[in-house]
Tab-separated table of C-alpha atoms and ligand atoms in Angstrom:
chain	number	residue	atom	x	y	z
A	130	MET	CA	54.114	-32.211	-52.683
A	131	LYS	CA	57.645	-30.495	-52.999
A	132	LEU	CA	60.363	-32.847	-53.439
A	133	VAL	CA	63.912	-31.196	-52.145
A	134	PRO	CA	67.143	-32.740	-53.069
A	135	GLY	CA	69.085	-32.568	-50.146
A	136	PRO	CA	72.895	-32.952	-50.877
A	137	ALA	CA	73.680	-35.832	-49.204
A	138	SER	CA	70.775	-37.761	-50.688
A	139	MET	CA	70.411	-36.110	-53.933
A	140	GLU	CA	70.742	-39.234	-56.339
A	141	LEU	CA	67.965	-41.279	-54.135
A	142	ALA	CA	65.517	-38.022	-54.473
A	143	MET	CA	66.064	-38.429	-58.235
A	144	LYS	CA	64.977	-41.838	-58.369
A	145	VAL	CA	61.846	-41.377	-56.254
A	146	SER	CA	61.127	-38.190	-58.225
A	147	SER	CA	61.237	-40.353	-61.381
A	148	ILE	CA	59.013	-42.859	-60.035
A	149	LEU	CA	56.491	-40.593	-58.527
A	150	GLY	CA	56.741	-38.512	-61.673
A	151	LEU	CA	57.122	-35.067	-59.697
A	152	LYS	CA	59.669	-32.668	-60.475
A	153	LEU	CA	62.443	-32.046	-57.619
A	154	THR	CA	62.070	-28.591	-56.245
A	155	GLU	CA	64.824	-26.073	-57.726
A	156	LEU	CA	67.372	-25.814	-54.757
A	157	GLU	CA	70.203	-23.589	-55.091
A	158	HIS	CA	73.444	-24.826	-52.452
A	159	LYS	CA	76.791	-23.320	-52.197
A	160	VAL	CA	79.619	-23.768	-49.417
A	161	PHE	CA	81.437	-20.695	-48.322
A	162	PRO	CA	85.070	-20.754	-48.007
A	163	ASP	CA	84.910	-21.331	-44.673
A	164	GLY	CA	82.628	-24.388	-44.910
A	165	GLU	CA	79.575	-22.933	-44.182
A	166	SER	CA	76.565	-24.665	-46.220
A	167	TYR	CA	74.135	-22.030	-48.182
A	168	PHE	CA	70.934	-23.084	-49.285
A	169	ARG	CA	68.270	-20.799	-51.399
A	170	TYR	CA	64.580	-22.640	-52.591
A	171	ALA	CA	64.703	-21.216	-56.125
A	172	GLU	CA	61.060	-21.545	-55.934
A	173	SER	CA	58.118	-21.480	-53.451
A	174	VAL	CA	57.328	-23.259	-51.268
A	175	LYS	CA	54.399	-21.403	-49.398
A	176	ASP	CA	51.610	-23.865	-48.059
A	177	GLU	CA	53.457	-26.910	-49.475
A	178	GLU	CA	54.195	-30.009	-47.812
A	179	VAL	CA	57.575	-30.159	-48.562
A	180	VAL	CA	59.624	-33.613	-48.044
A	181	ILE	CA	63.234	-33.028	-47.522
A	182	PHE	CA	65.581	-35.957	-48.828
A	183	GLN	CA	68.900	-35.957	-46.605
A	184	GLY	CA	70.961	-38.491	-45.226
A	185	THR	CA	72.783	-38.350	-42.058
A	186	HIS	CA	75.807	-40.789	-42.915
A	187	PRO	CA	79.216	-39.498	-42.821
A	188	PRO	CA	80.050	-36.800	-42.588
A	189	GLN	CA	76.799	-36.816	-40.148
A	190	ASP	CA	77.370	-33.692	-38.278
A	191	LYS	CA	77.397	-31.673	-41.501
A	192	HIS	CA	74.607	-33.773	-43.151
A	193	ILE	CA	72.464	-32.950	-39.863
A	194	VAL	CA	72.936	-29.213	-39.859
A	195	GLN	CA	72.073	-28.704	-43.444
A	196	LEU	CA	69.001	-30.547	-42.788
A	197	CYS	CA	68.122	-28.337	-39.866
A	198	LEU	CA	68.994	-25.382	-42.834
A	199	LEU	CA	66.868	-26.939	-44.996
A	200	SER	CA	63.466	-27.552	-42.692
A	201	SER	CA	63.936	-24.743	-40.703
A	202	GLY	CA	64.119	-22.556	-44.246
A	203	ALA	CA	61.096	-24.074	-45.706
A	204	LYS	CA	59.532	-23.416	-42.611
A	205	ASP	CA	60.471	-19.874	-42.147
A	206	LEU	CA	59.006	-19.384	-46.110
A	207	GLY	CA	55.780	-20.864	-44.991
A	208	ALA	CA	55.865	-24.476	-45.965
A	209	LYS	CA	52.426	-26.186	-43.983
A	210	LYS	CA	54.622	-29.693	-43.299
A	211	VAL	CA	57.924	-30.855	-43.318
A	212	THR	CA	58.817	-34.229	-43.850
A	213	ALA	CA	61.996	-35.361	-43.447
A	214	VAL	CA	63.414	-38.593	-45.868
A	215	ILE	CA	66.383	-39.550	-43.660
A	216	PRO	CA	67.561	-42.575	-45.529
A	217	TYR	CA	70.269	-43.898	-42.838
A	218	LEU	CA	69.609	-42.160	-39.323
A	219	ALA	CA	72.591	-41.449	-37.518
A	220	TYR	CA	73.520	-41.606	-33.765
A	221	ALA	CA	71.103	-44.524	-33.154
A	222	LYS	CA	73.974	-46.288	-31.543
A	223	GLN	CA	74.003	-43.866	-28.713
A	224	ASP	CA	70.444	-44.706	-27.765
A	225	LYS	CA	70.592	-45.086	-24.145
A	226	ARG	CA	73.128	-43.769	-21.471
A	227	PHE	CA	75.678	-47.104	-21.161
A	228	LYS	CA	77.774	-44.729	-18.450
A	229	GLU	CA	76.909	-42.206	-16.482
A	230	GLY	CA	76.809	-39.073	-17.548
A	231	GLU	CA	76.746	-39.467	-21.244
A	232	VAL	CA	74.649	-37.910	-23.772
A	233	VAL	CA	71.687	-39.908	-25.270
A	234	SER	CA	72.683	-38.553	-29.004
A	235	ILE	CA	69.682	-39.873	-30.532
A	236	ASP	CA	67.313	-38.189	-28.326
A	237	ALA	CA	69.558	-35.177	-28.829
A	238	VAL	CA	69.380	-35.111	-32.533
A	239	LEU	CA	65.802	-36.170	-32.426
A	240	SER	CA	64.506	-33.032	-30.489
A	241	ILE	CA	66.954	-30.402	-32.614
A	242	LEU	CA	65.071	-31.792	-35.778
A	243	ARG	CA	61.481	-30.992	-34.491
A	244	GLN	CA	62.975	-27.440	-33.179
A	245	SER	CA	63.877	-27.310	-37.139
A	246	GLY	CA	60.465	-27.828	-37.791
A	247	VAL	CA	60.653	-31.525	-39.003
A	248	ASP	CA	56.862	-32.713	-38.625
A	249	LYS	CA	57.865	-36.441	-40.001
A	250	ILE	CA	60.677	-38.578	-40.621
A	251	LEU	CA	60.372	-41.589	-43.229
A	252	THR	CA	63.343	-43.498	-42.645
A	253	VAL	CA	65.190	-47.277	-43.635
A	254	ASN	CA	65.890	-49.977	-41.091
A	255	VAL	CA	66.438	-47.244	-38.120
A	256	HIS	CA	69.656	-48.714	-35.853
A	257	ALA	CA	67.598	-48.755	-33.103
A	258	PRO	CA	63.735	-49.001	-33.721
A	259	TRP	CA	62.583	-48.788	-30.052
A	260	VAL	CA	63.544	-44.887	-30.148
A	261	ILE	CA	60.341	-44.431	-32.411
A	262	GLY	CA	58.236	-44.990	-29.407
A	263	ARG	CA	59.676	-42.067	-27.515
A	264	SER	CA	60.354	-40.108	-30.632
A	265	PRO	CA	59.308	-35.998	-30.553
A	266	ILE	CA	58.707	-36.500	-34.265
A	267	PRO	CA	56.577	-39.386	-35.119
A	268	ILE	CA	58.867	-41.945	-37.127
A	269	GLU	CA	57.660	-44.032	-40.095
A	270	ASN	CA	60.425	-46.750	-40.528
A	271	VAL	CA	60.639	-48.855	-43.563
A	272	ASP	CA	62.333	-52.400	-43.811
A	273	ALA	CA	64.904	-52.785	-46.412
A	274	ILE	CA	65.675	-56.461	-45.505
A	275	GLY	CA	63.152	-58.224	-47.728
A	276	ALA	CA	64.205	-56.410	-50.698
A	277	LEU	CA	68.097	-57.175	-50.305
A	278	ALA	CA	67.038	-60.997	-50.037
A	279	THR	CA	65.067	-60.492	-53.113
A	280	HIS	CA	68.352	-59.659	-54.700
A	281	ILE	CA	70.550	-62.394	-53.085
A	282	ALA	CA	67.775	-64.940	-54.469
A	283	GLN	CA	68.986	-64.569	-57.560
A	284	MET	CA	72.901	-65.542	-56.254
A	285	CYS	CA	72.231	-69.264	-56.982
A	286	LEU	CA	73.489	-70.035	-53.496
A	287	GLU	CA	72.527	-73.753	-52.593
A	288	ARG	CA	70.130	-74.530	-49.755
A	289	PRO	CA	71.617	-70.863	-47.857
A	290	ILE	CA	71.524	-70.534	-43.820
A	291	ILE	CA	70.723	-66.944	-43.272
A	292	LEU	CA	72.054	-65.525	-39.972
A	293	ALA	CA	72.347	-62.584	-38.794
A	294	PRO	CA	74.310	-60.764	-35.552
A	295	GLY	CA	72.750	-59.173	-32.768
A	296	LYS	CA	69.483	-57.988	-30.656
A	297	LYS	CA	67.811	-57.644	-34.072
A	298	GLY	CA	69.038	-60.651	-35.613
A	299	GLU	CA	66.295	-62.715	-35.161
A	300	GLU	CA	63.728	-60.566	-36.974
A	301	MET	CA	66.155	-59.698	-39.820
A	302	CYS	CA	66.762	-63.436	-40.454
A	303	THR	CA	63.153	-64.410	-40.072
A	304	VAL	CA	62.223	-61.656	-43.240
A	305	ALA	CA	65.234	-62.716	-45.367
A	306	ALA	CA	64.984	-66.361	-44.433
A	307	ASN	CA	60.870	-66.192	-45.727
A	308	VAL	CA	61.836	-64.657	-48.876
A	309	LEU	CA	64.641	-67.217	-49.523
A	310	GLY	CA	62.753	-69.960	-47.834
A	311	ALA	CA	65.686	-71.100	-46.047
A	312	GLU	CA	66.751	-72.136	-42.468
A	313	TYR	CA	67.733	-69.189	-40.204
A	314	SER	CA	69.797	-68.670	-36.831
A	315	THR	CA	71.489	-65.749	-34.801
A	316	ILE	CA	74.626	-64.900	-34.305
A	317	LYS	CA	75.535	-63.759	-30.478
A	318	THR	CA	77.513	-60.657	-29.988
A	319	LYS	CA	78.596	-58.472	-27.452
A	320	ARG	CA	80.150	-55.410	-27.326
A	321	ASP	CA	82.619	-53.548	-24.766
A	322	VAL	CA	81.069	-50.240	-24.010
A	323	ASN	CA	84.618	-48.768	-23.910
A	324	THR	CA	86.291	-49.564	-26.631
A	325	GLY	CA	83.343	-50.441	-28.431
A	326	ALA	CA	85.462	-54.007	-29.810
A	327	VAL	CA	82.598	-56.716	-30.492
A	328	GLU	CA	82.722	-60.513	-29.743
A	329	ILE	CA	80.986	-62.763	-31.670
A	330	SER	CA	79.567	-66.526	-31.078
A	331	LEU	CA	78.410	-68.927	-33.495
A	332	GLU	CA	77.079	-71.403	-30.826
A	333	GLY	CA	74.539	-73.198	-31.994
A	334	VAL	CA	74.962	-72.897	-35.421
A	335	SER	CA	76.004	-75.102	-37.965
A	336	VAL	CA	77.212	-74.153	-41.550
A	337	GLU	CA	79.527	-77.149	-42.918
A	338	ASP	CA	79.646	-77.230	-46.464
A	339	ARG	CA	76.793	-74.663	-46.388
A	340	ASP	CA	76.459	-71.508	-48.144
A	341	VAL	CA	75.653	-68.870	-45.890
A	342	VAL	CA	73.961	-65.140	-46.141
A	343	VAL	CA	74.741	-63.050	-43.081
A	344	ILE	CA	72.618	-60.209	-43.211
A	345	ASP	CA	72.771	-56.827	-41.084
A	346	ASP	CA	71.107	-53.548	-40.765
A	347	MET	CA	74.410	-51.676	-41.098
A	348	ILE	CA	78.148	-51.789	-41.363
A	349	SER	CA	80.139	-49.614	-40.033
A	350	THR	CA	83.642	-50.634	-39.120
A	351	GLY	CA	83.199	-53.965	-39.987
A	352	GLY	CA	84.005	-55.108	-36.950
A	353	THR	CA	81.148	-57.524	-36.408
A	354	MET	CA	81.018	-58.472	-39.697
A	355	VAL	CA	84.872	-59.802	-40.572
A	356	LYS	CA	84.510	-61.595	-36.951
A	357	SER	CA	81.653	-63.261	-38.324
A	358	VAL	CA	83.040	-64.495	-41.547
A	359	ARG	CA	85.845	-65.521	-40.535
A	360	ALA	CA	84.494	-68.051	-37.526
A	361	LEU	CA	81.974	-68.815	-40.661
A	362	ARG	CA	85.045	-69.894	-42.733
A	363	SER	CA	86.772	-71.889	-39.608
A	364	ALA	CA	83.256	-73.442	-39.242
A	365	GLY	CA	83.500	-74.894	-42.576
A	366	ALA	CA	81.036	-72.636	-44.795
A	367	ARG	CA	81.132	-72.562	-48.392
A	368	ARG	CA	79.941	-69.608	-50.193
A	369	ILE	CA	79.464	-66.760	-47.970
A	370	VAL	CA	77.083	-63.897	-48.911
A	371	VAL	CA	77.016	-60.565	-46.715
A	372	GLY	CA	73.973	-58.334	-47.033
A	373	CYS	CA	73.516	-55.092	-45.060
A	374	VAL	CA	70.803	-52.366	-45.585
A	375	HIS	CA	73.360	-49.216	-44.396
A	376	ALA	CA	76.894	-49.659	-46.010
A	377	ILE	CA	78.985	-47.157	-44.157
A	378	MET	CA	81.894	-48.372	-44.704
A	379	VAL	CA	84.485	-46.547	-42.337
A	380	ASP	CA	88.137	-47.180	-43.174
A	381	LYS	CA	88.174	-49.746	-45.716
A	382	ALA	CA	85.538	-52.019	-44.235
A	383	ASP	CA	84.431	-53.630	-47.247
A	384	GLU	CA	88.021	-54.809	-48.238
A	385	LYS	CA	88.211	-56.334	-44.742
A	386	ILE	CA	84.976	-58.168	-45.349
A	387	LEU	CA	85.793	-59.689	-48.553
A	388	SER	CA	89.748	-60.599	-47.344
A	389	SER	CA	88.409	-62.409	-44.770
A	390	GLY	CA	86.631	-64.624	-47.110
A	391	ALA	CA	83.084	-63.187	-48.212
A	392	GLU	CA	82.665	-64.042	-51.954
A	393	ALA	CA	79.899	-60.752	-52.249
A	394	ILE	CA	78.591	-57.834	-50.235
A	395	VAL	CA	75.456	-56.540	-51.181
A	396	ALA	CA	73.845	-53.591	-49.946
A	397	THR	CA	71.239	-50.759	-50.857
A	398	ASP	CA	71.659	-47.219	-51.492
A	399	THR	CA	70.496	-45.586	-48.346
A	400	VAL	CA	74.067	-44.361	-48.222
A	401	PRO	CA	75.631	-43.652	-51.487
A	402	ASN	CA	78.421	-46.655	-52.323
A	403	LYS	CA	79.713	-49.175	-54.872
A	404	TYR	CA	77.383	-52.083	-53.375
A	405	ALA	CA	74.228	-50.576	-53.522
A	406	PHE	CA	72.807	-53.598	-55.786
A	407	VAL	CA	68.869	-52.850	-54.321
A	408	SER	CA	67.558	-49.640	-54.075
A	409	VAL	CA	64.986	-48.407	-51.636
A	410	ALA	CA	63.628	-45.878	-53.736
A	411	GLY	CA	60.590	-47.452	-54.657
A	412	LEU	CA	59.990	-48.372	-50.967
A	413	LEU	CA	60.197	-44.934	-50.075
A	414	ALA	CA	57.932	-43.325	-52.842
A	415	GLU	CA	55.278	-46.303	-51.680
A	416	ARG	CA	55.136	-44.757	-48.278
A	417	LEU	CA	55.069	-40.943	-49.611
A	418	LEU	CA	52.094	-42.237	-51.831
A	419	ARG	CA	50.374	-43.058	-49.139
A	420	SER	CA	50.938	-40.523	-46.514
B	682	LIG	C1	74.559	-54.112	-34.236
B	682	LIG	O1	73.766	-53.873	-33.364
B	682	LIG	C2	74.549	-53.781	-35.578
B	682	LIG	O2	73.264	-54.528	-36.326
B	682	LIG	C3	76.048	-54.087	-36.533
B	682	LIG	O3	76.411	-55.258	-36.522
B	682	LIG	C4	76.735	-53.161	-36.047
B	682	LIG	O4	76.599	-51.991	-35.580
B	682	LIG	C5	77.808	-53.293	-37.137
B	682	LIG	O5	79.065	-52.366	-36.775
B	682	LIG	P1	80.358	-52.555	-36.837
B	682	LIG	O6	80.662	-52.651	-38.536
B	682	LIG	O7	81.268	-51.234	-36.219
B	682	LIG	O8	80.972	-53.911	-36.602
């Protein structure tokens, strides 16, 4: 197995290579003055199973093109199989045609990756897990919510209640609540398809004088989390800890969340970020060993 560190996920590739005791494949990478990426495999990948680590967090389009170059290049050089480890899989928010004429971006991205020679995707908490069934590439989806909850369990929260927003809320809270031995409930959300603005509701949730953990698969603009934290504060919550797998954090979303009343943010390292107290390297290494 050849582990290839794509520019977007070098650190994670290094962690996985050290867990597996496999050295990283030598890869030459430079960017031309006009911004185009150049790669050279500095060792043979012929007849090898190549595992390319390349997240597709911002800048998404650049990271996707780099992944296509690496995958297509590996196949062209005779690689037997290409597995793309994409810790954060971009474009999964546009998982259907919300309005007439829209491009279903995730389907387009998966099709481009397939055409670039990707045989398998290993990812973490894909935003729209329902796309797995229709993907032209087999997708293995690792769940990092348990690992996040294990870290949060060390934060000495008193009888916390676990909350999570949106459609996947119930599943996320169940996993976290099991680890923390806590109660859970969901936060109802409604997103405007035109503006992207989200409305949240704490209906049926009682948090007065309770420590609260709010879990989500991702924080992008922070809109959902800021509104949730503010509502929880108004409802009398005590300590509020925010946990997310993918900390995209557009436009200082983290600062907005902390200043709205959250005590801490705990994230994983699927996306390089300063709240990555939990690594998914072990989970990924385990899956790679099994495949
Ligand atoms: C929604 O389905 C997700 O679980 C997140 O709540 C959402 O994607 C977060 O986005 P933002 O940070 O922009 O509100």
